[in-house]
mmCIF file with all atom_site columns, C-alpha atoms in Angstrom:
data_model
loop_
_atom_site.group_PDB
_atom_site.id
_atom_site.type_symbol
_atom_site.label_atom_id
_atom_site.label_alt_id
_atom_site.label_comp_id
_atom_site.label_asym_id
_atom_site.label_entity_id
_atom_site.label_seq_id
_atom_site.pdbx_PDB_ins_code
_atom_site.Cartn_x
_atom_site.Cartn_y
_atom_site.Cartn_z
_atom_site.occupancy
_atom_site.B_iso_or_equiv
_atom_site.pdbx_formal_charge
_atom_site.auth_seq_id
_atom_site.auth_comp_id
_atom_site.auth_asym_id
_atom_site.auth_atom_id
_atom_site.pdbx_PDB_model_num
ATOM 1   C CA . UNK A 1 1   ? 11.185 177.790 138.086 1.00 0.00 ? 150 UNK A CA 1
ATOM 2   C CA . UNK A 1 2   ? 14.143 176.895 140.037 1.00 0.00 ? 151 UNK A CA 1
ATOM 3   C CA . UNK A 1 3   ? 14.448 173.382 141.417 1.00 0.00 ? 152 UNK A CA 1
ATOM 4   C CA . UNK A 1 4   ? 16.865 171.419 143.028 1.00 0.00 ? 153 UNK A CA 1
ATOM 5   C CA . UNK A 1 5   ? 15.998 167.605 143.316 1.00 0.00 ? 154 UNK A CA 1
ATOM 6   C CA . UNK A 1 6   ? 18.097 165.189 145.310 1.00 0.00 ? 155 UNK A CA 1
ATOM 7   C CA . UNK A 1 7   ? 18.126 161.507 144.831 1.00 0.00 ? 156 UNK A CA 1
ATOM 8   C CA . UNK A 1 8   ? 20.081 158.479 145.586 1.00 0.00 ? 157 UNK A CA 1
ATOM 9   C CA . UNK A 1 9   ? 19.489 158.098 149.328 1.00 0.00 ? 158 UNK A CA 1
ATOM 10  C CA . UNK A 1 10  ? 18.758 154.784 151.052 1.00 0.00 ? 159 UNK A CA 1
ATOM 11  C CA . UNK A 1 11  ? 19.620 152.087 153.806 1.00 0.00 ? 160 UNK A CA 1
ATOM 12  C CA . UNK A 1 12  ? 23.094 151.076 153.833 1.00 0.00 ? 161 UNK A CA 1
ATOM 13  C CA . UNK A 1 13  ? 25.281 149.283 156.443 1.00 0.00 ? 162 UNK A CA 1
ATOM 14  C CA . UNK A 1 14  ? 28.111 150.862 158.198 1.00 0.00 ? 163 UNK A CA 1
ATOM 15  C CA . UNK A 1 15  ? 31.199 150.748 156.096 1.00 0.00 ? 164 UNK A CA 1
ATOM 16  C CA . UNK A 1 16  ? 29.201 150.990 152.663 1.00 0.00 ? 165 UNK A CA 1
ATOM 17  C CA . UNK A 1 17  ? 28.839 153.730 150.098 1.00 0.00 ? 166 UNK A CA 1
ATOM 18  C CA . UNK A 1 18  ? 25.948 155.744 148.494 1.00 0.00 ? 167 UNK A CA 1
ATOM 19  C CA . UNK A 1 19  ? 26.123 158.505 145.751 1.00 0.00 ? 168 UNK A CA 1
ATOM 20  C CA . UNK A 1 20  ? 23.669 161.306 146.204 1.00 0.00 ? 169 UNK A CA 1
ATOM 21  C CA . UNK A 1 21  ? 22.629 163.398 143.212 1.00 0.00 ? 170 UNK A CA 1
ATOM 22  C CA . UNK A 1 22  ? 21.331 166.854 142.909 1.00 0.00 ? 171 UNK A CA 1
ATOM 23  C CA . UNK A 1 23  ? 19.788 167.862 139.729 1.00 0.00 ? 172 UNK A CA 1
ATOM 24  C CA . UNK A 1 24  ? 19.406 171.637 139.280 1.00 0.00 ? 173 UNK A CA 1
ATOM 25  C CA . UNK A 1 25  ? 17.401 173.708 136.920 1.00 0.00 ? 174 UNK A CA 1
ATOM 26  C CA . UNK A 1 26  ? 15.781 177.016 136.430 1.00 0.00 ? 175 UNK A CA 1
ATOM 27  C CA . UNK A 1 27  ? 19.036 179.012 137.195 1.00 0.00 ? 176 UNK A CA 1
ATOM 28  C CA . UNK A 1 28  ? 22.606 179.584 135.518 1.00 0.00 ? 177 UNK A CA 1
ATOM 29  C CA . UNK A 1 29  ? 24.349 176.523 137.178 1.00 0.00 ? 178 UNK A CA 1
ATOM 30  C CA . UNK A 1 30  ? 27.785 177.950 136.742 1.00 0.00 ? 179 UNK A CA 1
ATOM 31  C CA . UNK A 1 31  ? 27.130 181.109 138.676 1.00 0.00 ? 180 UNK A CA 1
ATOM 32  C CA . UNK A 1 32  ? 26.255 179.297 142.022 1.00 0.00 ? 181 UNK A CA 1
ATOM 33  C CA . UNK A 1 33  ? 27.987 177.370 144.437 1.00 0.00 ? 182 UNK A CA 1
ATOM 34  C CA . UNK A 1 34  ? 26.312 174.104 145.164 1.00 0.00 ? 183 UNK A CA 1
ATOM 35  C CA . UNK A 1 35  ? 26.312 172.747 148.871 1.00 0.00 ? 184 UNK A CA 1
ATOM 36  C CA . UNK A 1 36  ? 25.332 169.471 150.494 1.00 0.00 ? 185 UNK A CA 1
ATOM 37  C CA . UNK A 1 37  ? 23.645 169.720 154.079 1.00 0.00 ? 186 UNK A CA 1
ATOM 38  C CA . UNK A 1 38  ? 22.332 167.309 156.389 1.00 0.00 ? 187 UNK A CA 1
ATOM 39  C CA . UNK A 1 39  ? 19.978 167.136 159.170 1.00 0.00 ? 188 UNK A CA 1
ATOM 40  C CA . UNK A 1 40  ? 19.468 164.433 161.687 1.00 0.00 ? 189 UNK A CA 1
ATOM 41  C CA . UNK A 1 41  ? 16.723 164.036 164.040 1.00 0.00 ? 190 UNK A CA 1
ATOM 42  C CA . UNK A 1 42  ? 16.740 166.683 166.643 1.00 0.00 ? 191 UNK A CA 1
ATOM 43  C CA . UNK A 1 43  ? 19.776 168.295 165.469 1.00 0.00 ? 192 UNK A CA 1
ATOM 44  C CA . UNK A 1 44  ? 20.401 171.549 163.465 1.00 0.00 ? 193 UNK A CA 1
ATOM 45  C CA . UNK A 1 45  ? 21.224 171.394 159.862 1.00 0.00 ? 194 UNK A CA 1
ATOM 46  C CA . UNK A 1 46  ? 24.851 171.309 158.997 1.00 0.00 ? 195 UNK A CA 1
ATOM 47  C CA . UNK A 1 47  ? 27.031 171.896 156.032 1.00 0.00 ? 196 UNK A CA 1
ATOM 48  C CA . UNK A 1 48  ? 28.815 168.808 154.875 1.00 0.00 ? 197 UNK A CA 1
ATOM 49  C CA . UNK A 1 49  ? 30.125 169.511 151.497 1.00 0.00 ? 198 UNK A CA 1
ATOM 50  C CA . UNK A 1 50  ? 30.232 172.268 148.736 1.00 0.00 ? 199 UNK A CA 1
ATOM 51  C CA . UNK A 1 51  ? 31.607 173.103 145.217 1.00 0.00 ? 200 UNK A CA 1
ATOM 52  C CA . UNK A 1 52  ? 31.838 176.297 143.253 1.00 0.00 ? 201 UNK A CA 1
ATOM 53  C CA . UNK A 1 53  ? 30.510 175.328 139.918 1.00 0.00 ? 202 UNK A CA 1
ATOM 54  C CA . UNK A 1 54  ? 32.587 178.074 138.134 1.00 0.00 ? 203 UNK A CA 1
ATOM 55  C CA . UNK A 1 55  ? 35.878 176.701 139.137 1.00 0.00 ? 204 UNK A CA 1
ATOM 56  C CA . UNK A 1 56  ? 35.391 173.511 140.992 1.00 0.00 ? 205 UNK A CA 1
ATOM 57  C CA . UNK A 1 57  ? 36.887 174.655 144.338 1.00 0.00 ? 206 UNK A CA 1
ATOM 58  C CA . UNK A 1 58  ? 35.410 172.666 147.242 1.00 0.00 ? 207 UNK A CA 1
ATOM 59  C CA . UNK A 1 59  ? 35.178 172.482 150.988 1.00 0.00 ? 208 UNK A CA 1
ATOM 60  C CA . UNK A 1 60  ? 34.254 169.807 153.461 1.00 0.00 ? 209 UNK A CA 1
ATOM 61  C CA . UNK A 1 61  ? 33.217 169.535 157.001 1.00 0.00 ? 210 UNK A CA 1
ATOM 62  C CA . UNK A 1 62  ? 35.942 167.882 159.168 1.00 0.00 ? 211 UNK A CA 1
ATOM 63  C CA . UNK A 1 63  ? 33.492 164.970 160.032 1.00 0.00 ? 212 UNK A CA 1
ATOM 64  C CA . UNK A 1 64  ? 33.397 163.908 156.364 1.00 0.00 ? 213 UNK A CA 1
ATOM 65  C CA . UNK A 1 65  ? 36.907 164.626 155.112 1.00 0.00 ? 214 UNK A CA 1
ATOM 66  C CA . UNK A 1 66  ? 38.484 161.893 153.444 1.00 0.00 ? 215 UNK A CA 1
ATOM 67  C CA . UNK A 1 67  ? 35.212 159.966 153.298 1.00 0.00 ? 216 UNK A CA 1
ATOM 68  C CA . UNK A 1 68  ? 32.726 162.196 151.128 1.00 0.00 ? 217 UNK A CA 1
ATOM 69  C CA . UNK A 1 69  ? 33.642 163.689 147.830 1.00 0.00 ? 218 UNK A CA 1
ATOM 70  C CA . UNK A 1 70  ? 31.577 166.209 145.882 1.00 0.00 ? 219 UNK A CA 1
ATOM 71  C CA . UNK A 1 71  ? 31.750 166.295 142.250 1.00 0.00 ? 220 UNK A CA 1
ATOM 72  C CA . UNK A 1 72  ? 29.658 167.665 139.358 1.00 0.00 ? 221 UNK A CA 1
ATOM 73  C CA . UNK A 1 73  ? 28.681 167.240 135.907 1.00 0.00 ? 222 UNK A CA 1
ATOM 74  C CA . UNK A 1 74  ? 27.804 170.729 134.758 1.00 0.00 ? 223 UNK A CA 1
ATOM 75  C CA . UNK A 1 75  ? 26.718 169.852 131.141 1.00 0.00 ? 224 UNK A CA 1
ATOM 76  C CA . UNK A 1 76  ? 23.835 167.993 133.127 1.00 0.00 ? 225 UNK A CA 1
ATOM 77  C CA . UNK A 1 77  ? 23.440 170.609 135.760 1.00 0.00 ? 226 UNK A CA 1
ATOM 78  C CA . UNK A 1 78  ? 24.001 167.811 138.463 1.00 0.00 ? 227 UNK A CA 1
ATOM 79  C CA . UNK A 1 79  ? 26.238 167.685 141.379 1.00 0.00 ? 228 UNK A CA 1
ATOM 80  C CA . UNK A 1 80  ? 26.943 164.507 143.442 1.00 0.00 ? 229 UNK A CA 1
ATOM 81  C CA . UNK A 1 81  ? 28.023 163.581 146.718 1.00 0.00 ? 230 UNK A CA 1
ATOM 82  C CA . UNK A 1 82  ? 29.982 160.325 146.957 1.00 0.00 ? 231 UNK A CA 1
ATOM 83  C CA . UNK A 1 83  ? 29.831 158.866 150.465 1.00 0.00 ? 232 UNK A CA 1
ATOM 84  C CA . UNK A 1 84  ? 32.260 156.202 151.385 1.00 0.00 ? 233 UNK A CA 1
ATOM 85  C CA . UNK A 1 85  ? 32.965 154.574 154.610 1.00 0.00 ? 234 UNK A CA 1
ATOM 86  C CA . UNK A 1 86  ? 29.461 155.620 156.145 1.00 0.00 ? 235 UNK A CA 1
ATOM 87  C CA . UNK A 1 87  ? 28.924 155.552 159.788 1.00 0.00 ? 236 UNK A CA 1
ATOM 88  C CA . UNK A 1 88  ? 25.765 155.489 161.767 1.00 0.00 ? 237 UNK A CA 1
ATOM 89  C CA . UNK A 1 89  ? 26.164 159.133 162.701 1.00 0.00 ? 238 UNK A CA 1
ATOM 90  C CA . UNK A 1 90  ? 25.983 160.039 158.987 1.00 0.00 ? 239 UNK A CA 1
ATOM 91  C CA . UNK A 1 91  ? 22.278 158.989 159.074 1.00 0.00 ? 240 UNK A CA 1
ATOM 92  C CA . UNK A 1 92  ? 20.375 162.103 158.193 1.00 0.00 ? 241 UNK A CA 1
ATOM 93  C CA . UNK A 1 93  ? 18.307 163.785 155.498 1.00 0.00 ? 242 UNK A CA 1
ATOM 94  C CA . UNK A 1 94  ? 20.526 165.222 153.042 1.00 0.00 ? 243 UNK A CA 1
ATOM 95  C CA . UNK A 1 95  ? 19.792 168.470 151.245 1.00 0.00 ? 244 UNK A CA 1
ATOM 96  C CA . UNK A 1 96  ? 21.327 170.150 148.266 1.00 0.00 ? 245 UNK A CA 1
ATOM 97  C CA . UNK A 1 97  ? 21.219 173.989 148.056 1.00 0.00 ? 246 UNK A CA 1
ATOM 98  C CA . UNK A 1 98  ? 22.581 176.547 145.799 1.00 0.00 ? 247 UNK A CA 1
ATOM 99  C CA . UNK A 1 99  ? 23.886 179.906 146.619 1.00 0.00 ? 248 UNK A CA 1
ATOM 100 C CA . UNK A 1 100 ? 24.923 183.050 144.595 1.00 0.00 ? 249 UNK A CA 1
ATOM 101 C CA . UNK A 1 101 ? 28.561 183.048 145.911 1.00 0.00 ? 250 UNK A CA 1
ATOM 102 C CA . UNK A 1 102 ? 31.958 182.668 144.262 1.00 0.00 ? 251 UNK A CA 1
ATOM 103 C CA . UNK A 1 103 ? 33.666 180.778 146.990 1.00 0.00 ? 252 UNK A CA 1
ATOM 104 C CA . UNK A 1 104 ? 32.425 177.461 148.550 1.00 0.00 ? 253 UNK A CA 1
ATOM 105 C CA . UNK A 1 105 ? 30.691 177.799 151.987 1.00 0.00 ? 254 UNK A CA 1
ATOM 106 C CA . UNK A 1 106 ? 29.348 175.375 154.235 1.00 0.00 ? 255 UNK A CA 1
ATOM 107 C CA . UNK A 1 107 ? 27.373 178.189 156.032 1.00 0.00 ? 256 UNK A CA 1
ATOM 108 C CA . UNK A 1 108 ? 23.699 177.457 155.184 1.00 0.00 ? 257 UNK A CA 1
ATOM 109 C CA . UNK A 1 109 ? 23.066 181.441 155.338 1.00 0.00 ? 258 UNK A CA 1
ATOM 110 C CA . UNK A 1 110 ? 24.803 181.826 151.950 1.00 0.00 ? 259 UNK A CA 1
ATOM 111 C CA . UNK A 1 111 ? 22.299 179.560 150.234 1.00 0.00 ? 260 UNK A CA 1
ATOM 112 C CA . UNK A 1 112 ? 19.162 180.543 148.441 1.00 0.00 ? 261 UNK A CA 1
ATOM 113 C CA . UNK A 1 113 ? 17.565 177.512 147.111 1.00 0.00 ? 262 UNK A CA 1
ATOM 114 C CA . UNK A 1 114 ? 16.891 174.307 148.655 1.00 0.00 ? 263 UNK A CA 1
ATOM 115 C CA . UNK A 1 115 ? 16.108 170.698 147.593 1.00 0.00 ? 264 UNK A CA 1
ATOM 116 C CA . UNK A 1 116 ? 13.548 168.653 149.178 1.00 0.00 ? 265 UNK A CA 1
ATOM 117 C CA . UNK A 1 117 ? 15.853 166.309 150.985 1.00 0.00 ? 266 UNK A CA 1
ATOM 118 C CA . UNK A 1 118 ? 16.660 162.542 150.586 1.00 0.00 ? 267 UNK A CA 1
ATOM 119 C CA . UNK A 1 119 ? 16.838 160.051 153.563 1.00 0.00 ? 268 UNK A CA 1
ATOM 120 C CA . UNK A 1 120 ? 20.262 158.331 154.273 1.00 0.00 ? 269 UNK A CA 1
ATOM 121 C CA . UNK A 1 121 ? 20.023 155.650 156.905 1.00 0.00 ? 270 UNK A CA 1
ATOM 122 C CA . UNK A 1 122 ? 23.212 153.857 157.869 1.00 0.00 ? 271 UNK A CA 1
ATOM 123 C CA . UNK A 1 123 ? 22.811 150.865 160.081 1.00 0.00 ? 272 UNK A CA 1
ATOM 124 C CA . UNK A 1 124 ? 25.449 149.387 162.652 1.00 0.00 ? 273 UNK A CA 1
#
């Protein structure tokens, strides 16, 4: 069974850091691009960062460039999102997703599998 399980969310003050984890199972990890998305209350789900597991190429939303870093441990089928210099506007439910695409993409239409989400709350 395909599963994506996010963890690592929580409450942090502005300027702080969190590292999210996405543990994947049930599919060939190296054949997929893994993306991180977020959805704030009343907002559309938007792409944040993504990585091709096959070659490690990445892409980021402009709003998080220089602050967030996506990385992976392929042996553990796990993708991470290191979030530094967090801002209140980063508050959202964060989701990981997997798509059968070769190149990284922040377009959610390219993704097939989704995790359940983990809440990130950044206080001012």
